[in-house]
mmCIF file of C-alpha atoms and ligand atoms in Angstrom:
data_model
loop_
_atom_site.group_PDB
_atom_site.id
_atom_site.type_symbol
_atom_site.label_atom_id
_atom_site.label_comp_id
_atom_site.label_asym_id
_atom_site.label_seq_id
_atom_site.Cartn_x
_atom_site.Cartn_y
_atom_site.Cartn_z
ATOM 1 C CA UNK Z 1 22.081 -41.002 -43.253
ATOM 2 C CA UNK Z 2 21.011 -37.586 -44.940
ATOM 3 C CA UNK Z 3 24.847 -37.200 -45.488
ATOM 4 C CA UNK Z 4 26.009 -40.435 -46.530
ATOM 5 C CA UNK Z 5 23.095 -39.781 -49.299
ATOM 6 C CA UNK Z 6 24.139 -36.567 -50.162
ATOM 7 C CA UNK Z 7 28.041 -38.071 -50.825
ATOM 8 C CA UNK Z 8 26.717 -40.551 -52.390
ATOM 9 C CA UNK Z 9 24.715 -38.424 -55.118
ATOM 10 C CA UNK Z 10 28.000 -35.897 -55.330
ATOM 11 C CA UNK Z 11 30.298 -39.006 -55.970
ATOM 12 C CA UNK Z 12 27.843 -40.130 -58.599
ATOM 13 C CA UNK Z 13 27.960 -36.776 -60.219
ATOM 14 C CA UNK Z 14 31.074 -36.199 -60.013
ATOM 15 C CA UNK Z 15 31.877 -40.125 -61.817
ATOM 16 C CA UNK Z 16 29.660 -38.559 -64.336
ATOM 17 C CA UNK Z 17 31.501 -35.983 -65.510
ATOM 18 C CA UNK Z 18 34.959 -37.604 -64.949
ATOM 19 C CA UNK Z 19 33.535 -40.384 -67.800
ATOM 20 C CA UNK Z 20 32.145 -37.915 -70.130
ATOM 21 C CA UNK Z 21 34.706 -35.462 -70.043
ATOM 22 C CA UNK Z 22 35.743 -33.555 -73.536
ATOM 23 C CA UNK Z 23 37.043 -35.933 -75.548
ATOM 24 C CA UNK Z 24 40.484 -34.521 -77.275
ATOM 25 C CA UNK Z 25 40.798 -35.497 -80.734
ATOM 26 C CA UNK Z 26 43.212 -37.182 -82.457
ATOM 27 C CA UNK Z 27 45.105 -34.260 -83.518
ATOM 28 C CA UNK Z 28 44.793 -32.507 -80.550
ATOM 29 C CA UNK Z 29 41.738 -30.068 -80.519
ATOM 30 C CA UNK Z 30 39.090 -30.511 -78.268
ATOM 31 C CA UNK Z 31 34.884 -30.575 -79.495
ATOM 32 C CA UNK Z 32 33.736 -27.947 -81.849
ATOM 33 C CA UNK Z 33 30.575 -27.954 -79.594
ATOM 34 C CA UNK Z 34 30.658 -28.742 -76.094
ATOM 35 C CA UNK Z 35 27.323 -29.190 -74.579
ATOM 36 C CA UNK Z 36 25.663 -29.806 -71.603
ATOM 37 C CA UNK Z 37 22.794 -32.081 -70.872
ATOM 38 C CA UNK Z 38 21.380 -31.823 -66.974
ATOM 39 C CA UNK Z 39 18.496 -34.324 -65.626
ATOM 40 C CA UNK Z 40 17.047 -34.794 -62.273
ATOM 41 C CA UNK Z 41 17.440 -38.450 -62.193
ATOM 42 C CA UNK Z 42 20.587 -40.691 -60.757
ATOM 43 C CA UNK Z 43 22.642 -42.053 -63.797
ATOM 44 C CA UNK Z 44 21.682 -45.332 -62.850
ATOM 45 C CA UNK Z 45 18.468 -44.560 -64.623
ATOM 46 C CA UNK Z 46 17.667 -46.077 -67.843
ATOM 47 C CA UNK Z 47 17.699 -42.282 -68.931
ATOM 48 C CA UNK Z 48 20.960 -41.379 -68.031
ATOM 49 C CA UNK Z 49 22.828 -45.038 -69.357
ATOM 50 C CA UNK Z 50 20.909 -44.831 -72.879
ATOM 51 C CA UNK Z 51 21.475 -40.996 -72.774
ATOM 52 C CA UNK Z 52 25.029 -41.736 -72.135
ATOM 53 C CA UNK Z 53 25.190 -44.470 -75.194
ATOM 54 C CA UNK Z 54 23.287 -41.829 -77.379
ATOM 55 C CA UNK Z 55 26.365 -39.304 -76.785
ATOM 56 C CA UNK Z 56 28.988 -41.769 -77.383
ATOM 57 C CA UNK Z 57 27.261 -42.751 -80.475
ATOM 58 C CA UNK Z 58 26.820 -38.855 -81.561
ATOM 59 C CA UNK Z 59 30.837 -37.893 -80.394
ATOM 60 C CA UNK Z 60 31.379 -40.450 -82.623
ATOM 61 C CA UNK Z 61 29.688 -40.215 -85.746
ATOM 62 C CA UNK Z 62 30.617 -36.636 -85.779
ATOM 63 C CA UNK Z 63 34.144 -37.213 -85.334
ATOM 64 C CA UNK Z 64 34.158 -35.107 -81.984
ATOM 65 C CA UNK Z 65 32.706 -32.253 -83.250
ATOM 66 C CA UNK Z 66 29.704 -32.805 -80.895
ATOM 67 C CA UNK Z 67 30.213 -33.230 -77.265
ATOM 68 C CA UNK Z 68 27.399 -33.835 -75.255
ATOM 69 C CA UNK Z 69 28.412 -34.108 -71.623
ATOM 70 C CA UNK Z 70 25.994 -35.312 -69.034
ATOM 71 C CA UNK Z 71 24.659 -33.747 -65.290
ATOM 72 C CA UNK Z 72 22.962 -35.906 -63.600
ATOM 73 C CA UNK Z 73 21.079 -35.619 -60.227
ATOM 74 C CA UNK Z 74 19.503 -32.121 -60.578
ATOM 75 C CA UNK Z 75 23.850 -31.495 -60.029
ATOM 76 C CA UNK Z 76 23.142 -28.083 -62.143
ATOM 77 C CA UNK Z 77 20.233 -27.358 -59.890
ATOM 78 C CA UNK Z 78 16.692 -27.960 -59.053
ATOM 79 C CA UNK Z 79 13.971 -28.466 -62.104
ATOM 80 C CA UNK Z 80 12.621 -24.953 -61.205
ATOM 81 C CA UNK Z 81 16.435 -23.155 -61.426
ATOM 82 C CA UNK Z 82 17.402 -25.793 -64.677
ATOM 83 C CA UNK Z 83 13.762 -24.816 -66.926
ATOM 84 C CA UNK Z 84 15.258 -21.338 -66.110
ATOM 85 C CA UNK Z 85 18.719 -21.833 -67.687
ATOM 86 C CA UNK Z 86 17.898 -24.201 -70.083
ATOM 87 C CA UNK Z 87 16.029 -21.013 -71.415
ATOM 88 C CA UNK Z 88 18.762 -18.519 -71.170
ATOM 89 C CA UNK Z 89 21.218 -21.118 -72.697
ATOM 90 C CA UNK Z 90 23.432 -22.038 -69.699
ATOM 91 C CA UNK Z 91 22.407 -25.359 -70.273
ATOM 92 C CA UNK Z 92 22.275 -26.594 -73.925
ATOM 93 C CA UNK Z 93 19.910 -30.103 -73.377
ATOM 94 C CA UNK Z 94 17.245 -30.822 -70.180
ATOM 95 C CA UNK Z 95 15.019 -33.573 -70.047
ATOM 96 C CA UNK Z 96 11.945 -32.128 -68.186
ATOM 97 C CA UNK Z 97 8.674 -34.064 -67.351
ATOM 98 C CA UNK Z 98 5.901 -32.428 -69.097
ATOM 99 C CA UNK Z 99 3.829 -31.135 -66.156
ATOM 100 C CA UNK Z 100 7.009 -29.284 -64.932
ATOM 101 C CA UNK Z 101 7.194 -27.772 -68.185
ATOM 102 C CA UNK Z 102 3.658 -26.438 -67.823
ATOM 103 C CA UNK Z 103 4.343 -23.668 -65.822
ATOM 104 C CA UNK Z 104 6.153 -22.429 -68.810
ATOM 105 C CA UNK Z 105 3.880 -24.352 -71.845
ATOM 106 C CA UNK Z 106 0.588 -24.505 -70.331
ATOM 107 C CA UNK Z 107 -0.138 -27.903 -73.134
ATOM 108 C CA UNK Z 108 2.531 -29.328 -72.141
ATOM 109 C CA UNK Z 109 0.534 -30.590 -69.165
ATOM 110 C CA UNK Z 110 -2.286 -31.849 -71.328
ATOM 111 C CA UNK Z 111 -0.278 -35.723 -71.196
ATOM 112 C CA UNK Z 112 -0.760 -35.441 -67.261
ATOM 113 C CA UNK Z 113 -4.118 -35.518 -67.105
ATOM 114 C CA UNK Z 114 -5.584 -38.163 -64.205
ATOM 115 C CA UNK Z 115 -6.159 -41.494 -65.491
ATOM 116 C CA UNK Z 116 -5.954 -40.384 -69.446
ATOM 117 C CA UNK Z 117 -3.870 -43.152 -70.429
ATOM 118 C CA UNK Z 118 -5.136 -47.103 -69.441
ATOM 119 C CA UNK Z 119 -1.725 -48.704 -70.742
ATOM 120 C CA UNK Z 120 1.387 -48.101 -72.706
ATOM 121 C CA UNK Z 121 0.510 -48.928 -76.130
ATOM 122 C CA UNK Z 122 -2.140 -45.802 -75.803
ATOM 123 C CA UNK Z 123 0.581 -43.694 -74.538
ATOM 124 C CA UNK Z 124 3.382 -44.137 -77.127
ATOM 125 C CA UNK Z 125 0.147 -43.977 -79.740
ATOM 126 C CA UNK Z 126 -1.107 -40.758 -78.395
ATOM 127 C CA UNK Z 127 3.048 -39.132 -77.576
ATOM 128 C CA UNK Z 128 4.473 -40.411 -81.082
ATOM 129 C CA UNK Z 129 1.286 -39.186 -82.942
ATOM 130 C CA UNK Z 130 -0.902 -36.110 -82.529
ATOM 131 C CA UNK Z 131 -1.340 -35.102 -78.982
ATOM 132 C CA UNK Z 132 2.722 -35.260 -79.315
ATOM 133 C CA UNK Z 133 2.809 -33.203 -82.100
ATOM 134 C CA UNK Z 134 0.251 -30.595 -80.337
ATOM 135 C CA UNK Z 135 2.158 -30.574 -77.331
ATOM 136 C CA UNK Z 136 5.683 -30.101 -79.306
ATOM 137 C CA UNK Z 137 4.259 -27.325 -81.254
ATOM 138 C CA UNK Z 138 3.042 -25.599 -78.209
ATOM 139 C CA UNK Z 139 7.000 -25.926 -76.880
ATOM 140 C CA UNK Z 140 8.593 -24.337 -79.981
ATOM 141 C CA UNK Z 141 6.282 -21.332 -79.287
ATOM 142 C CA UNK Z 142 8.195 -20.957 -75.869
ATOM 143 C CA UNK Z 143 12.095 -20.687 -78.005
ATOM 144 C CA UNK Z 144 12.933 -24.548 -76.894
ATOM 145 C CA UNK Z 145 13.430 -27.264 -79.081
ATOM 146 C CA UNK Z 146 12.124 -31.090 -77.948
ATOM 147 C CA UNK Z 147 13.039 -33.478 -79.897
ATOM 148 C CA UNK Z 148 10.484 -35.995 -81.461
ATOM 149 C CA UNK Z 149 10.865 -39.109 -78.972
ATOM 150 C CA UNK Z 150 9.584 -38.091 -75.412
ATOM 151 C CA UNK Z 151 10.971 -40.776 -72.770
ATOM 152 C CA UNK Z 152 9.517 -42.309 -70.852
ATOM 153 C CA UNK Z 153 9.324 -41.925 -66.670
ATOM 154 C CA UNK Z 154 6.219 -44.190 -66.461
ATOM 155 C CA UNK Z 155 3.198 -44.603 -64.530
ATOM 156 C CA UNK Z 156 2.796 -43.040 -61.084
ATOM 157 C CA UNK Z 157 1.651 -45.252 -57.928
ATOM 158 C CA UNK Z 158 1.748 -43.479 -54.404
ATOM 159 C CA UNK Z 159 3.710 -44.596 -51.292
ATOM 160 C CA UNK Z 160 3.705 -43.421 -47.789
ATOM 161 C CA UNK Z 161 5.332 -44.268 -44.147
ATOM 162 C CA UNK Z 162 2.248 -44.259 -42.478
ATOM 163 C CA UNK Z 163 -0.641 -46.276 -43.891
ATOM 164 C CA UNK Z 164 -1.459 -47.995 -47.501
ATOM 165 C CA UNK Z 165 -4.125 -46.137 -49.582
ATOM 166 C CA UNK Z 166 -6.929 -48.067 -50.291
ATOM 167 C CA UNK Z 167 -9.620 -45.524 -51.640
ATOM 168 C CA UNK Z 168 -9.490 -41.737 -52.134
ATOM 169 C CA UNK Z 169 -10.632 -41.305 -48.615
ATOM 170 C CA UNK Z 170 -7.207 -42.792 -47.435
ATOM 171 C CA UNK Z 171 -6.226 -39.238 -49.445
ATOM 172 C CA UNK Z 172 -7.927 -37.043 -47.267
ATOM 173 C CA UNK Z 173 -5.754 -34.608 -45.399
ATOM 174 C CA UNK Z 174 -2.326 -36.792 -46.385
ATOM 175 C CA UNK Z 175 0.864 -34.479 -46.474
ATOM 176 C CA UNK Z 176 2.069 -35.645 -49.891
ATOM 177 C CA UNK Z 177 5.283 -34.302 -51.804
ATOM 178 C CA UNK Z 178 4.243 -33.529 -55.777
ATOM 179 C CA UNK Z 179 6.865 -31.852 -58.405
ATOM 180 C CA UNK Z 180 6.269 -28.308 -58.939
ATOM 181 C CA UNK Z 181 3.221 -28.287 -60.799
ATOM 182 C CA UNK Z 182 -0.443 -26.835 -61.052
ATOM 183 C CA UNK Z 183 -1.362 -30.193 -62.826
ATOM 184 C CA UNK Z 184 -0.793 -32.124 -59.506
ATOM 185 C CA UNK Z 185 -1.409 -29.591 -57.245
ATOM 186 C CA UNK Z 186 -4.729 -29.754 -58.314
ATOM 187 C CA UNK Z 187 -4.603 -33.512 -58.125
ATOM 188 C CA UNK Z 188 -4.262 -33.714 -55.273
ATOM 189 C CA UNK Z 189 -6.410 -30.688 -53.968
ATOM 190 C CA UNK Z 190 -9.179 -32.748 -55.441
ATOM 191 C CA UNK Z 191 -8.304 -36.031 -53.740
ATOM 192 C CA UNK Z 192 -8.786 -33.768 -50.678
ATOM 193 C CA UNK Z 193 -5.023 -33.853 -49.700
ATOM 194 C CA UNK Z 194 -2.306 -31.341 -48.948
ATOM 195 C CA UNK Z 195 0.293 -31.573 -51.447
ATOM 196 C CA UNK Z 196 3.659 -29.783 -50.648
ATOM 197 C CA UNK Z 197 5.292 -28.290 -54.218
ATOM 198 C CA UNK Z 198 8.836 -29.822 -53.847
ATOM 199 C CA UNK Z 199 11.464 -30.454 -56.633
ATOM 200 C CA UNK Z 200 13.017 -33.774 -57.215
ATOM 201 C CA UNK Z 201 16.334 -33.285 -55.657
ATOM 202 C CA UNK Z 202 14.725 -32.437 -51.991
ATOM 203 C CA UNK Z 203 12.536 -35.117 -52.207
ATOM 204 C CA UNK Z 204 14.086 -37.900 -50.531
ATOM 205 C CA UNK Z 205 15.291 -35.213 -47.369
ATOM 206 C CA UNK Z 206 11.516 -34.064 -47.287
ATOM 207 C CA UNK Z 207 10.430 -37.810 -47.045
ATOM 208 C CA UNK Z 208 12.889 -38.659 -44.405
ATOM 209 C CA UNK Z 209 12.439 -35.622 -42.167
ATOM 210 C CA UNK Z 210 8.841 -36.020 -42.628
ATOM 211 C CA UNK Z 211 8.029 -32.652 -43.901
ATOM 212 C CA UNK Z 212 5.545 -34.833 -45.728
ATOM 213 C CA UNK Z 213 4.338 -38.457 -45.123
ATOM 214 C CA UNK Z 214 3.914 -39.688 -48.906
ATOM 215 C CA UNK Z 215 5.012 -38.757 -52.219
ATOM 216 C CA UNK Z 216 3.909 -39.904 -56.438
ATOM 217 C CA UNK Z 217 6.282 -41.890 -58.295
ATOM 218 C CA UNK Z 218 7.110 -44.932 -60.961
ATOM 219 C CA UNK Z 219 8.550 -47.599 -59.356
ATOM 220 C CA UNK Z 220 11.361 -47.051 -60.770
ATOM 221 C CA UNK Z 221 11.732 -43.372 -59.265
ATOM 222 C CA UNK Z 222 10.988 -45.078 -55.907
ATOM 223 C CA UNK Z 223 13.791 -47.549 -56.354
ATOM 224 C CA UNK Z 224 16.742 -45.510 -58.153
ATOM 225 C CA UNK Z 225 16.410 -42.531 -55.277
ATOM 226 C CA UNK Z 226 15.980 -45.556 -52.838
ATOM 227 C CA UNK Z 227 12.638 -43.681 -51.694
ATOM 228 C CA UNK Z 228 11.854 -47.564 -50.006
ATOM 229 C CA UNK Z 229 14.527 -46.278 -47.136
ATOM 230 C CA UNK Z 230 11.700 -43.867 -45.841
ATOM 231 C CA UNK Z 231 8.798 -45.299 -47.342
ATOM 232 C CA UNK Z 232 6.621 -48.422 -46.431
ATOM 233 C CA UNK Z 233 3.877 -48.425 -48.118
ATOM 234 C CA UNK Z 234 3.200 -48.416 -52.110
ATOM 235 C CA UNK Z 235 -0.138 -48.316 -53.298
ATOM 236 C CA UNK Z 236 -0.635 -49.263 -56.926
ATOM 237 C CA UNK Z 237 -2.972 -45.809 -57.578
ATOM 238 C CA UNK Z 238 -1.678 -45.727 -61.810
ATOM 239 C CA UNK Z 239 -3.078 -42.118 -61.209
ATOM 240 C CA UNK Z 240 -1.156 -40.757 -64.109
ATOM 241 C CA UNK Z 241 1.475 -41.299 -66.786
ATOM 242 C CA UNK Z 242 4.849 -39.069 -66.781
ATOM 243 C CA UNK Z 243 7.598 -38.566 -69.445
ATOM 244 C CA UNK Z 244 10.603 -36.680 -70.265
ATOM 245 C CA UNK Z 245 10.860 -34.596 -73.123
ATOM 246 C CA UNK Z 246 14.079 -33.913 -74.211
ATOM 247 C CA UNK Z 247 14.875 -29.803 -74.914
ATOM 248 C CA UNK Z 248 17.428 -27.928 -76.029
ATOM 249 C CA UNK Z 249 17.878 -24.687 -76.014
ATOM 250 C CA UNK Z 250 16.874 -23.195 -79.522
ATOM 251 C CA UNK Z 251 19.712 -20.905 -79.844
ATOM 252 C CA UNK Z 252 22.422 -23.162 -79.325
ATOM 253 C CA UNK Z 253 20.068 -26.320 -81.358
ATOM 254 C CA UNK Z 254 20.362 -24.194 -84.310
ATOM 255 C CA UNK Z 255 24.130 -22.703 -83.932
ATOM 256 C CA UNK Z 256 24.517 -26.769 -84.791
ATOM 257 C CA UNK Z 257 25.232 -26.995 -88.329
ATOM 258 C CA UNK Z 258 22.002 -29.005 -89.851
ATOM 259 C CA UNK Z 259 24.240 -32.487 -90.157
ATOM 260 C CA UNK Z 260 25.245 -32.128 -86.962
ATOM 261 C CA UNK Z 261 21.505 -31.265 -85.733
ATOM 262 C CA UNK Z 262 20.600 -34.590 -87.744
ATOM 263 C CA UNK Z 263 23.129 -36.863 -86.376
ATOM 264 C CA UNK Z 264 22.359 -35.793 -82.643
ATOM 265 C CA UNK Z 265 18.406 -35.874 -83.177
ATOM 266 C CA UNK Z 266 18.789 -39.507 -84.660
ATOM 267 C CA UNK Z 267 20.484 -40.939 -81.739
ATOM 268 C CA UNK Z 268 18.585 -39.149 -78.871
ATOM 269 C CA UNK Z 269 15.547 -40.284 -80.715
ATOM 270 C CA UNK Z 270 17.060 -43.511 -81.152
ATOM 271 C CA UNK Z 271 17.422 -43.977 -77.209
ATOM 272 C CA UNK Z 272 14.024 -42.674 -76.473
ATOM 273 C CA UNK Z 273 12.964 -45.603 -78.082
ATOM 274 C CA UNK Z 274 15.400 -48.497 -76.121
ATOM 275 C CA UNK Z 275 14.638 -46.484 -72.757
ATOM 276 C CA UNK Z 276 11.142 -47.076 -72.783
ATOM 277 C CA UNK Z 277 11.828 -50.687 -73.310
ATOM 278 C CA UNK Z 278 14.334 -50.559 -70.545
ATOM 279 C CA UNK Z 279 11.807 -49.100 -68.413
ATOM 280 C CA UNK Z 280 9.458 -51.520 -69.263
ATOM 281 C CA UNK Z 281 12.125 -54.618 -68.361
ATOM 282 C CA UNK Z 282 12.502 -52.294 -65.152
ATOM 283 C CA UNK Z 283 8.971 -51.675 -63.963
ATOM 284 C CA UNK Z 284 7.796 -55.307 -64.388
ATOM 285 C CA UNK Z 285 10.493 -56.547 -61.840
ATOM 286 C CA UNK Z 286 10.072 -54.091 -59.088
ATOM 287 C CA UNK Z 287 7.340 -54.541 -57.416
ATOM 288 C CA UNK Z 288 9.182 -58.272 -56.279
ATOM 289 C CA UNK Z 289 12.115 -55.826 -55.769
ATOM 290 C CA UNK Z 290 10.793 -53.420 -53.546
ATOM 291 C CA UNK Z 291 9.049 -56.262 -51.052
ATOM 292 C CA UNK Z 292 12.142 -57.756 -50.575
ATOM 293 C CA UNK Z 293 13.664 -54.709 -49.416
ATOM 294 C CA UNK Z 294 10.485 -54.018 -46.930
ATOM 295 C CA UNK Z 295 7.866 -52.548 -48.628
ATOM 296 C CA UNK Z 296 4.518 -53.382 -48.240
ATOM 297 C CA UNK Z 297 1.865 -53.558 -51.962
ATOM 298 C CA UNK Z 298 -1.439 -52.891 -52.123
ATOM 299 C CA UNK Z 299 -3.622 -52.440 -56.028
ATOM 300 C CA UNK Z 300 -6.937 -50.383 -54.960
ATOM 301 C CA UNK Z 301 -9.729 -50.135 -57.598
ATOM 302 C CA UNK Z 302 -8.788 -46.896 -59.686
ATOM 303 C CA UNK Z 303 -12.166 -46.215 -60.425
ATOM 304 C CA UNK Z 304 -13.290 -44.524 -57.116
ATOM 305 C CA UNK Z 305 -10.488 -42.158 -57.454
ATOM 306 C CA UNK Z 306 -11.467 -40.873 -60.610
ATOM 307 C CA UNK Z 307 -15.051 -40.728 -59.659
ATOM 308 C CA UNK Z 308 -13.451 -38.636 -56.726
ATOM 309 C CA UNK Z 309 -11.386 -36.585 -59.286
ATOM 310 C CA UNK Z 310 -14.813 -36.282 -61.514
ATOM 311 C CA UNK Z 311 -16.550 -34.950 -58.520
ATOM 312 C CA UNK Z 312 -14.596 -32.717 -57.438
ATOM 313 C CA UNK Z 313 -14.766 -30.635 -60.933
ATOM 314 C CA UNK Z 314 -11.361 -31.661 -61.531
ATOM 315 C CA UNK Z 315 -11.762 -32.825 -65.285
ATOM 316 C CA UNK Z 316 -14.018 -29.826 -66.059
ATOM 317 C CA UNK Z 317 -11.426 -27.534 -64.744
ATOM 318 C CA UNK Z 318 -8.235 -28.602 -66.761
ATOM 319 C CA UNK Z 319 -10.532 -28.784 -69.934
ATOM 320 C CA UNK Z 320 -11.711 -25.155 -69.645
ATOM 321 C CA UNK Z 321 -8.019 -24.585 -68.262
ATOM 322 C CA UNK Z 322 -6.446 -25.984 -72.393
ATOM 323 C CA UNK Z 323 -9.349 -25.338 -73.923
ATOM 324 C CA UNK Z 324 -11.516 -26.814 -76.249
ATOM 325 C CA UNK Z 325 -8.667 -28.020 -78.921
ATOM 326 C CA UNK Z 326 -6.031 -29.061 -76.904
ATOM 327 C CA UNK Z 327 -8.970 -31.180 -74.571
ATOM 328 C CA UNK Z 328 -10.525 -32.554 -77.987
ATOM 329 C CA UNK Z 329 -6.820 -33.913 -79.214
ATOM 330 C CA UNK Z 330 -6.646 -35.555 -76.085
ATOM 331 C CA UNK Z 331 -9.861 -37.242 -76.481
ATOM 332 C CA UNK Z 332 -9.079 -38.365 -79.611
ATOM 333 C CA UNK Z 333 -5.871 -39.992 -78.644
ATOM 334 C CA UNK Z 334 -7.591 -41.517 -75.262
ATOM 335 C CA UNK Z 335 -11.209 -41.873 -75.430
ATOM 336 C CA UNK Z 336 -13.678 -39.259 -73.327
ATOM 337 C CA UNK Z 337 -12.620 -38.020 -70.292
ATOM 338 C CA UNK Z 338 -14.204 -37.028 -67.363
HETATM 339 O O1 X2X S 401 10.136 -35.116 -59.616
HETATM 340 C C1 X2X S 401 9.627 -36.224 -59.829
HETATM 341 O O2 X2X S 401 8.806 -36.750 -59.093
HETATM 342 C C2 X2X S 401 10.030 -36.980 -61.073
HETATM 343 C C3 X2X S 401 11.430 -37.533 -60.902
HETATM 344 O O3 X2X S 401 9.161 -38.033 -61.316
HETATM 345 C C4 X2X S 401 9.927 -36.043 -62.200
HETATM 346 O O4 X2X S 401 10.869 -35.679 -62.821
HETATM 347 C C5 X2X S 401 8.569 -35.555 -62.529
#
């Protein structure tokens, strides 16, 4: 099982590359600039197939000059080893989930916060407008680049193999996988839990080895890794929303010559947009999805759990943790917290 899974995400890579290969130009030179975009997510995801479209679209319109070529699957390595060479310029592009950037742009984590967001149209108001432009801001400081559009991974629910969670008290003492984070870490710390720091592409093995009985996730996470093979339950918890920004390295953003720089922006923008719509399409038919392939839905009341998270000093903590600012451009995008 573990190996026929781990084929299966090398064959996928490997299909990946094979279709995105350098394109040789007509006249026989290959790109001007050949870069590399790694993500932690299959390329079945609406990221990777409107990523893919956006680099088509860019190889294009610059006549080959650009050539972004795509790594899906954490392939280049883990989010922890990929923020790391992203930096150093190994890696040209990443698209990195906010709270994963946070252990290197503490605001970055500021769009994580538990239950700040009650629906999409507050997200994309609050990501396209200021708290975006706060949190971007906070990322150029740290020599990356993201690009306007953040994309979206959606909102989290919570599944398990051993029992549905019904209030925060069905929290108490789980083993639960999180993404390498302080943002969840402390989630789930306050829900009483014991979270286990584990990156994306060891996810699924931790699940089915049961190194941990439950993990966070978007549907569409739990479908596209096929997380329903070692997971029953899903519990509709909306605890937080998640996105991708998309970074570049700064060095090799600006070795672009500036039309270059605006061609690529304008596309990847461009599918930020369509893959939030995709993932919108996506998330309302999964739920159907998911029960047919054996898993069992439950929708708690969501206010108990943030009374738990109030409680427990969790939203005084993260506001002393950004400060007053950063924690008064949230509330202004999302109402009073805590
Ligand atoms: O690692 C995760 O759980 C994932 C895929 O949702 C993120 O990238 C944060």
């Amino acid at each position: 099982m573990h190996i026929t899974r781990r084929k299966m995400i090398q064959g996928t890579a490997v299909a990946a590359a094979a279709s995105v290969a350098p394109m040789k130009l007509a006249f026989g030179q290959s790109a001007e600039f050949t870069y590399k975009f790694a993500n932690n997510v299959p390329l079945t995801h609406p990221l990777n197939v409107r990523a893919k479209a956006a680099a088509d679209a860019i190889r294009n319109e610059t006549s080959g000059r650009l050539d972004i070529q795509i790594f899906p699957s954490s392939q280049l390595g883990s989010d922890t080893d990929t923020l790391s060479q992203v930096r150093a310029g190994g890696v040209e592009f990443f698209t990195l989930s906010g709270l994963i950037l946070s252990t290197l742009v503490p605001g970055a984590a500021l769009s994580g916060v538990g239950f700040a967001f009650p629906d999409y149209a507050a997200v994309w108001k609050a990501m396209d407008g200021d708290l975006g432009t706060y949190v971007r801001s906070q990322i150029a400081k740290a020599n990356l680049v993201a690009m306007d559009k953040i994309w979206d991974n959606g909102f989290r629910q919570t599944t398990t193999s051993i029992k549905p969670i019904n209030s925060p008290d069905d929290l108490r003492g789980l083993k639960i996988r999180v993404p390498v984070s302080p943002m969840w870490t402390s989630m789930f710390k306050a829900f009483d839990s014991a979270p286990a720091s584990i990156n994306a592409s060891e996810m699924y093995t931790a699940l089915q080895t049961k190194v941990v009985d439950a993990q966070e996730n978007p549907l569409s996470v739990v479908s596209i890794f096929k997380l329903h093979e070692v997971q029953k339950y899903c519990s509709l918890t909306n605890h937080m929303w998640d996105g991708f920004w998309f970074l570049a390295n700064r060095r090799a953003w600006e070795r672009l010559p500036a039309q270059l720089r605006e061609v690529a922006a304008k596309h990847l923008n461009a599918a930020a947009v369509a893959q939030r719509a995709d993932m919108a399409t996506l998330n309302s038919t999964l739920q159907q999805e998911l029960t047919g392939k054996g898993m069992a839905f439950n929708t708690p009341a969501t206010s108990a759990f943030r009374d738990k998270l109030r409680n427990a000093g969790y939203y005084t903590e993260w506001k002393t943790k950004f400060g007053e600012e950063a924690w008064a451009i949230l509330e202004r995008s999302v109402g009073k917290l805590g």
